mmCIF file of C-alpha atoms in Angstrom:
data_model
loop_
_atom_site.group_PDB
_atom_site.id
_atom_site.type_symbol
_atom_site.label_atom_id
_atom_site.label_comp_id
_atom_site.label_asym_id
_atom_site.label_seq_id
_atom_site.Cartn_x
_atom_site.Cartn_y
_atom_site.Cartn_z
ATOM 1 C CA UNK N 23 81.052 52.081 122.587
ATOM 2 C CA UNK N 24 82.077 49.267 124.921
ATOM 3 C CA UNK N 25 84.785 50.225 127.411
ATOM 4 C CA UNK N 26 86.458 48.024 130.021
ATOM 5 C CA UNK N 27 88.511 49.327 132.945
ATOM 6 C CA UNK N 28 90.599 46.864 134.982
ATOM 7 C CA UNK N 29 91.721 47.828 138.481
ATOM 8 C CA UNK N 30 95.268 47.901 139.849
ATOM 9 C CA UNK N 31 97.405 44.965 138.707
ATOM 10 C CA UNK N 32 99.294 43.709 141.770
ATOM 11 C CA UNK N 33 102.476 41.714 141.349
ATOM 12 C CA UNK N 34 103.280 38.856 139.005
ATOM 13 C CA UNK N 35 100.081 36.940 139.616
ATOM 14 C CA UNK N 36 97.944 39.984 138.861
ATOM 15 C CA UNK N 37 99.718 41.086 135.701
ATOM 16 C CA UNK N 38 99.950 37.515 134.382
ATOM 17 C CA UNK N 39 96.210 37.025 134.852
ATOM 18 C CA UNK N 40 95.546 40.228 132.900
ATOM 19 C CA UNK N 41 97.898 39.200 130.088
ATOM 20 C CA UNK N 42 96.272 35.759 129.863
ATOM 21 C CA UNK N 43 92.618 36.827 130.057
ATOM 22 C CA UNK N 44 92.500 40.213 128.361
ATOM 23 C CA UNK N 45 93.012 39.102 124.719
ATOM 24 C CA UNK N 46 90.028 36.774 125.021
ATOM 25 C CA UNK N 47 87.908 39.436 126.702
ATOM 26 C CA UNK N 48 88.626 41.950 123.932
ATOM 27 C CA UNK N 49 87.361 39.486 121.340
ATOM 28 C CA UNK N 50 84.535 37.801 123.249
ATOM 29 C CA UNK N 51 83.053 41.037 124.616
ATOM 30 C CA UNK N 52 83.752 43.053 121.454
ATOM 31 C CA UNK N 53 85.553 45.733 123.434
ATOM 32 C CA UNK N 54 86.263 49.050 121.757
ATOM 33 C CA UNK N 55 88.623 50.386 124.421
ATOM 34 C CA UNK N 56 90.503 49.016 127.446
ATOM 35 C CA UNK N 57 92.204 50.846 130.321
ATOM 36 C CA UNK N 58 94.324 49.070 132.946
ATOM 37 C CA UNK N 59 95.800 50.583 136.097
ATOM 38 C CA UNK N 60 99.366 49.262 136.357
ATOM 39 C CA UNK N 61 100.942 51.106 139.269
ATOM 40 C CA UNK N 62 101.439 47.994 141.438
ATOM 41 C CA UNK N 63 102.422 45.589 138.668
ATOM 42 C CA UNK N 64 106.135 45.230 139.513
ATOM 43 C CA UNK N 65 106.194 43.268 142.763
ATOM 44 C CA UNK N 66 103.432 45.483 144.128
ATOM 45 C CA UNK N 67 105.420 48.697 143.733
ATOM 46 C CA UNK N 68 105.445 50.593 140.452
ATOM 47 C CA UNK N 69 105.758 49.336 136.894
ATOM 48 C CA UNK N 70 108.607 48.620 134.487
ATOM 49 C CA UNK N 71 108.711 49.344 130.785
ATOM 50 C CA UNK N 72 108.622 45.641 129.927
ATOM 51 C CA UNK N 73 105.478 45.157 132.017
ATOM 52 C CA UNK N 74 103.880 48.214 130.457
ATOM 53 C CA UNK N 75 104.595 46.964 126.925
ATOM 54 C CA UNK N 76 103.320 43.464 127.709
ATOM 55 C CA UNK N 77 100.080 44.969 129.029
ATOM 56 C CA UNK N 78 99.632 47.003 125.845
ATOM 57 C CA UNK N 79 100.381 43.921 123.740
ATOM 58 C CA UNK N 80 97.698 42.000 125.650
ATOM 59 C CA UNK N 81 95.040 44.482 124.528
ATOM 60 C CA UNK N 82 95.172 47.506 126.825
ATOM 61 C CA UNK N 83 94.892 50.845 125.058
ATOM 62 C CA UNK N 84 96.083 52.874 128.055
ATOM 63 C CA UNK N 85 97.913 52.107 131.312
ATOM 64 C CA UNK N 86 97.215 54.471 134.205
ATOM 65 C CA UNK N 87 99.048 54.745 137.525
ATOM 66 C CA UNK N 88 98.913 56.596 140.853
ATOM 67 C CA UNK N 89 101.027 57.260 143.916
ATOM 68 C CA UNK N 90 103.428 54.372 143.134
ATOM 69 C CA UNK N 91 104.162 55.586 139.612
ATOM 70 C CA UNK N 92 107.834 56.381 140.323
ATOM 71 C CA UNK N 93 108.638 53.375 142.566
ATOM 72 C CA UNK N 94 110.536 51.795 139.677
ATOM 73 C CA UNK N 95 113.061 54.479 138.768
ATOM 74 C CA UNK N 96 113.051 53.584 135.081
ATOM 75 C CA UNK N 97 109.489 54.949 134.868
ATOM 76 C CA UNK N 98 110.879 58.487 135.034
ATOM 77 C CA UNK N 99 112.617 57.785 131.717
ATOM 78 C CA UNK N 100 110.251 55.507 129.804
ATOM 79 C CA UNK N 101 107.162 57.611 130.627
ATOM 80 C CA UNK N 102 108.389 60.120 128.055
ATOM 81 C CA UNK N 103 108.553 57.482 125.303
ATOM 82 C CA UNK N 104 105.001 56.166 125.481
ATOM 83 C CA UNK N 105 101.832 58.186 124.900
ATOM 84 C CA UNK N 106 99.763 55.289 126.311
ATOM 85 C CA UNK N 107 101.385 55.572 129.747
ATOM 86 C CA UNK N 108 99.757 58.068 132.128
ATOM 87 C CA UNK N 109 100.859 59.383 135.509
ATOM 88 C CA UNK N 110 98.612 61.609 137.671
ATOM 89 C CA UNK N 111 97.874 64.851 135.827
ATOM 90 C CA UNK N 112 98.022 66.973 138.963
ATOM 91 C CA UNK N 113 101.760 66.545 139.490
ATOM 92 C CA UNK N 114 103.485 69.966 139.337
ATOM 93 C CA UNK N 115 104.339 71.499 135.985
ATOM 94 C CA UNK N 116 107.580 70.077 134.617
ATOM 95 C CA UNK N 117 107.032 66.534 135.919
ATOM 96 C CA UNK N 118 108.045 63.919 133.312
ATOM 97 C CA UNK N 119 105.342 62.179 131.332
ATOM 98 C CA UNK N 120 101.725 63.132 130.767
ATOM 99 C CA UNK N 121 98.563 62.960 132.842
ATOM 100 C CA UNK N 122 96.006 62.840 130.054
ATOM 101 C CA UNK N 123 95.869 62.069 126.368
ATOM 102 C CA UNK N 124 93.464 61.572 123.494
ATOM 103 C CA UNK N 125 93.268 58.131 121.923
ATOM 104 C CA UNK N 126 91.313 56.416 119.162
ATOM 105 C CA UNK N 127 89.124 53.449 120.069
ATOM 106 C CA UNK N 128 88.697 50.413 117.845
ATOM 107 C CA UNK N 129 85.408 51.858 116.565
ATOM 108 C CA UNK N 130 87.109 55.135 115.649
ATOM 109 C CA UNK N 131 85.823 57.148 118.628
ATOM 110 C CA UNK N 132 88.079 59.746 120.234
ATOM 111 C CA UNK N 133 88.635 58.816 123.897
ATOM 112 C CA UNK N 134 90.210 61.234 126.356
ATOM 113 C CA UNK N 135 91.735 59.418 129.343
ATOM 114 C CA UNK N 136 92.951 61.362 132.365
ATOM 115 C CA UNK N 137 94.707 60.090 135.488
ATOM 116 C CA UNK N 138 94.062 62.241 138.580
ATOM 117 C CA UNK N 139 95.252 61.647 142.157
ATOM 118 C CA UNK N 140 93.271 62.662 145.232
ATOM 119 C CA UNK N 141 94.773 64.493 148.191
ATOM 120 C CA UNK N 142 92.939 63.187 151.283
ATOM 121 C CA UNK N 143 95.196 60.708 153.180
ATOM 122 C CA UNK N 144 97.459 60.506 150.103
ATOM 123 C CA UNK N 145 101.202 60.953 149.742
ATOM 124 C CA UNK N 146 102.608 62.859 147.999
ATOM 125 C CA UNK N 147 99.947 65.553 148.217
ATOM 126 C CA UNK N 148 99.621 66.854 144.684
ATOM 127 C CA UNK N 149 97.992 69.928 143.151
ATOM 128 C CA UNK N 150 94.233 70.460 143.383
ATOM 129 C CA UNK N 151 92.585 67.522 141.534
ATOM 130 C CA UNK N 152 89.435 69.505 140.816
ATOM 131 C CA UNK N 153 91.342 72.341 139.144
ATOM 132 C CA UNK N 154 93.382 69.810 137.190
ATOM 133 C CA UNK N 155 90.210 68.174 135.911
ATOM 134 C CA UNK N 156 88.702 71.533 134.979
ATOM 135 C CA UNK N 157 91.781 72.395 132.929
ATOM 136 C CA UNK N 158 91.621 69.054 131.110
ATOM 137 C CA UNK N 159 87.903 69.377 130.374
ATOM 138 C CA UNK N 160 88.265 72.955 129.159
ATOM 139 C CA UNK N 161 90.938 71.881 126.688
ATOM 140 C CA UNK N 162 89.045 68.839 125.365
ATOM 141 C CA UNK N 163 85.291 68.999 126.043
ATOM 142 C CA UNK N 164 82.990 66.011 125.676
ATOM 143 C CA UNK N 165 81.064 66.167 122.420
ATOM 144 C CA UNK N 166 83.556 68.528 120.813
ATOM 145 C CA UNK N 167 87.172 67.285 120.811
ATOM 146 C CA UNK N 168 86.310 64.004 122.577
ATOM 147 C CA UNK N 169 83.609 61.388 121.975
ATOM 148 C CA UNK N 170 84.202 59.846 125.414
ATOM 149 C CA UNK N 171 86.090 60.953 128.531
ATOM 150 C CA UNK N 172 87.344 58.686 131.319
ATOM 151 C CA UNK N 173 88.906 59.723 134.618
ATOM 152 C CA UNK N 174 90.938 57.270 136.706
ATOM 153 C CA UNK N 175 90.645 58.983 140.090
ATOM 154 C CA UNK N 176 93.336 57.424 142.270
ATOM 155 C CA UNK N 177 92.405 58.252 145.858
ATOM 156 C CA UNK N 178 91.894 56.907 149.376
ATOM 157 C CA UNK N 179 88.776 58.694 150.634
ATOM 158 C CA UNK N 180 85.451 57.659 149.153
ATOM 159 C CA UNK N 181 84.048 61.104 149.983
ATOM 160 C CA UNK N 182 86.665 62.749 147.774
ATOM 161 C CA UNK N 183 86.011 60.228 145.018
ATOM 162 C CA UNK N 184 82.265 60.775 145.130
ATOM 163 C CA UNK N 185 82.600 64.546 145.132
ATOM 164 C CA UNK N 186 84.925 64.333 142.144
ATOM 165 C CA UNK N 187 82.329 62.229 140.332
ATOM 166 C CA UNK N 188 79.651 64.841 140.979
ATOM 167 C CA UNK N 189 82.059 67.607 139.942
ATOM 168 C CA UNK N 190 82.479 66.193 136.432
ATOM 169 C CA UNK N 191 78.992 64.661 136.145
ATOM 170 C CA UNK N 192 77.592 65.306 132.694
ATOM 171 C CA UNK N 193 81.037 66.251 131.368
ATOM 172 C CA UNK N 194 82.673 62.808 131.442
ATOM 173 C CA UNK N 195 81.666 59.307 130.422
ATOM 174 C CA UNK N 196 83.188 57.486 133.410
ATOM 175 C CA UNK N 197 84.841 58.223 136.735
ATOM 176 C CA UNK N 198 86.433 55.091 138.155
ATOM 177 C CA UNK N 199 88.148 55.044 141.522
ATOM 178 C CA UNK N 200 91.380 53.154 142.079
ATOM 179 C CA UNK N 201 93.977 52.749 144.866
ATOM 180 C CA UNK N 202 92.142 50.906 147.670
ATOM 181 C CA UNK N 203 92.193 47.535 145.831
ATOM 182 C CA UNK N 204 88.736 46.588 147.171
ATOM 183 C CA UNK N 205 85.840 46.545 144.664
ATOM 184 C CA UNK N 206 82.886 48.633 145.798
ATOM 185 C CA UNK N 207 79.205 47.948 145.124
ATOM 186 C CA UNK N 208 78.191 51.513 144.273
ATOM 187 C CA UNK N 209 78.479 51.367 140.470
ATOM 188 C CA UNK N 210 75.858 53.731 139.097
ATOM 189 C CA UNK N 211 75.080 56.361 136.516
ATOM 190 C CA UNK N 212 74.989 59.806 138.117
ATOM 191 C CA UNK N 213 72.215 62.314 137.430
ATOM 192 C CA UNK N 214 74.082 63.991 134.593
ATOM 193 C CA UNK N 215 74.915 60.732 132.810
ATOM 194 C CA UNK N 216 78.434 59.979 134.066
ATOM 195 C CA UNK N 217 79.121 56.363 135.081
ATOM 196 C CA UNK N 218 80.767 56.084 138.493
ATOM 197 C CA UNK N 219 82.274 53.530 140.880
ATOM 198 C CA UNK N 220 84.274 54.339 144.031
ATOM 199 C CA UNK N 221 86.800 51.582 143.419
ATOM 200 C CA UNK N 222 87.181 49.051 140.634
ATOM 201 C CA UNK N 223 89.142 46.684 142.883
ATOM 202 C CA UNK N 224 92.423 45.039 141.921
ATOM 203 C CA UNK N 225 93.701 42.353 139.607
ATOM 204 C CA UNK N 226 95.568 40.218 142.104
ATOM 205 C CA UNK N 227 95.421 37.532 144.782
ATOM 206 C CA UNK N 228 92.499 38.282 147.110
ATOM 207 C CA UNK N 229 93.815 35.803 149.716
ATOM 208 C CA UNK N 230 96.029 38.664 150.867
ATOM 209 C CA UNK N 231 96.139 42.138 152.343
ATOM 210 C CA UNK N 232 95.376 44.363 149.332
ATOM 211 C CA UNK N 233 97.357 42.026 147.105
ATOM 212 C CA UNK N 234 100.349 41.719 149.422
ATOM 213 C CA UNK N 235 101.288 38.560 151.301
ATOM 214 C CA UNK N 236 99.203 38.860 154.469
ATOM 215 C CA UNK N 237 101.786 37.774 157.068
ATOM 216 C CA UNK N 238 103.866 40.963 157.221
ATOM 217 C CA UNK N 239 100.907 43.412 157.196
ATOM 218 C CA UNK N 240 99.245 41.305 159.914
ATOM 219 C CA UNK N 241 102.452 41.304 161.945
ATOM 220 C CA UNK N 242 102.732 45.085 161.757
ATOM 221 C CA UNK N 243 99.156 45.600 162.915
ATOM 222 C CA UNK N 244 99.735 43.292 165.900
ATOM 223 C CA UNK N 245 103.324 44.021 166.932
ATOM 224 C CA UNK N 246 103.891 47.502 165.447
ATOM 225 C CA UNK N 247 107.351 46.203 164.486
ATOM 226 C CA UNK N 248 108.426 45.311 160.942
ATOM 227 C CA UNK N 249 109.899 41.837 160.468
ATOM 228 C CA UNK N 250 110.493 42.112 156.741
ATOM 229 C CA UNK N 251 109.427 43.696 153.489
ATOM 230 C CA UNK N 252 105.980 43.679 151.969
ATOM 231 C CA UNK N 253 105.867 41.079 149.194
ATOM 232 C CA UNK N 254 103.143 40.631 146.594
ATOM 233 C CA UNK N 255 100.943 37.602 147.216
ATOM 234 C CA UNK N 256 101.478 34.817 144.707
ATOM 235 C CA UNK N 257 98.203 32.878 144.719
ATOM 236 C CA UNK N 258 95.720 32.743 141.844
ATOM 237 C CA UNK N 259 94.521 36.196 140.821
ATOM 238 C CA UNK N 260 91.004 37.507 140.406
ATOM 239 C CA UNK N 261 90.445 40.197 137.790
ATOM 240 C CA UNK N 262 88.270 43.084 138.934
ATOM 241 C CA UNK N 263 87.056 45.998 136.895
ATOM 242 C CA UNK N 264 84.026 47.684 135.416
ATOM 243 C CA UNK N 265 82.354 47.650 132.021
ATOM 244 C CA UNK N 266 80.558 50.634 130.561
ATOM 245 C CA UNK N 267 78.358 51.147 127.519
ATOM 246 C CA UNK N 268 78.829 54.700 126.243
ATOM 247 C CA UNK N 269 76.427 56.419 123.872
ATOM 248 C CA UNK N 270 77.907 57.159 120.461
ATOM 249 C CA UNK N 271 75.573 60.160 120.280
ATOM 250 C CA UNK N 272 76.137 61.889 123.647
ATOM 251 C CA UNK N 273 79.341 60.371 125.006
ATOM 252 C CA UNK N 274 77.548 59.702 128.282
ATOM 253 C CA UNK N 275 77.037 56.349 129.966
ATOM 254 C CA UNK N 276 74.076 54.144 129.173
ATOM 255 C CA UNK N 277 75.014 51.115 131.304
ATOM 256 C CA UNK N 278 77.618 50.200 133.921
ATOM 257 C CA UNK N 279 78.349 46.884 135.628
ATOM 258 C CA UNK N 280 81.238 45.223 137.480
ATOM 259 C CA UNK N 281 83.458 42.565 135.947
ATOM 260 C CA UNK N 282 85.039 39.929 138.210
ATOM 261 C CA UNK N 283 86.841 36.832 136.972
ATOM 262 C CA UNK N 284 88.784 34.486 139.220
ATOM 263 C CA UNK N 285 88.699 32.065 142.138
ATOM 264 C CA UNK N 286 88.081 34.253 145.194
ATOM 265 C CA UNK N 287 85.085 36.473 144.390
ATOM 266 C CA UNK N 288 81.765 35.707 142.742
ATOM 267 C CA UNK N 289 82.371 35.808 139.020
ATOM 268 C CA UNK N 290 80.367 38.329 137.025
ATOM 269 C CA UNK N 291 80.474 39.703 133.506
ATOM 270 C CA UNK N 292 78.216 42.618 132.548
ATOM 271 C CA UNK N 293 74.953 41.025 131.402
ATOM 272 C CA UNK N 294 74.459 43.615 128.677
ATOM 273 C CA UNK N 295 77.577 42.251 126.947
ATOM 274 C CA UNK N 296 76.392 38.635 126.790
#
């Protein structure tokens, strides 16, 4: 199975780039399943229902989120209407929406996708992500109820991300880190067969500060005084993500490689898909 994960869409330039490029990628790369993190898609803060639906229409099978999931208040309502929209699973019981779900890939495989948020340097501090993952895996084990399992681990600290990867190693197909918006170079297959990367990067303007116009963040670092609001950068976007080949027999990863398309970073498409 061929699976593509695209990192956090940031603002109009990021979401537009995904909508324009993803349909072609699905066809050209013969993708069976696509996951996109959309928590920064609406001006850098949250996501609207229209943006969510446009992302699904472009070819995404699931849209995950993170700590900005509720920044657009309408998300509290529309999250209940769409099974393909995920918020972090370790929110307290009774929180609207869902944190994991089972989907069918284009090749017929059953894919469990779970959105988990870390706790180190994160706000709000949610329930234990490791216990949340254990509960999800107990309910839908790899090789039994699921043919593939993917965790979007939305967290700040790379140590927490790496430990989470080791925690589910051999029980998940992919652990992909999101939130920091900077693509890391540590894509690998762990000892137990789980593909891992600390951060997939973002889909946004890299001539920026994490996808935001750089002037106000720079001002705050220098002066410690806000002059205005953070605004999403509006230059050409680079798509960043990761591609994974998953065994149809074991549900574990066979290959992993970064995907980068755009003007600011060296372009790369997983060679095993060419």
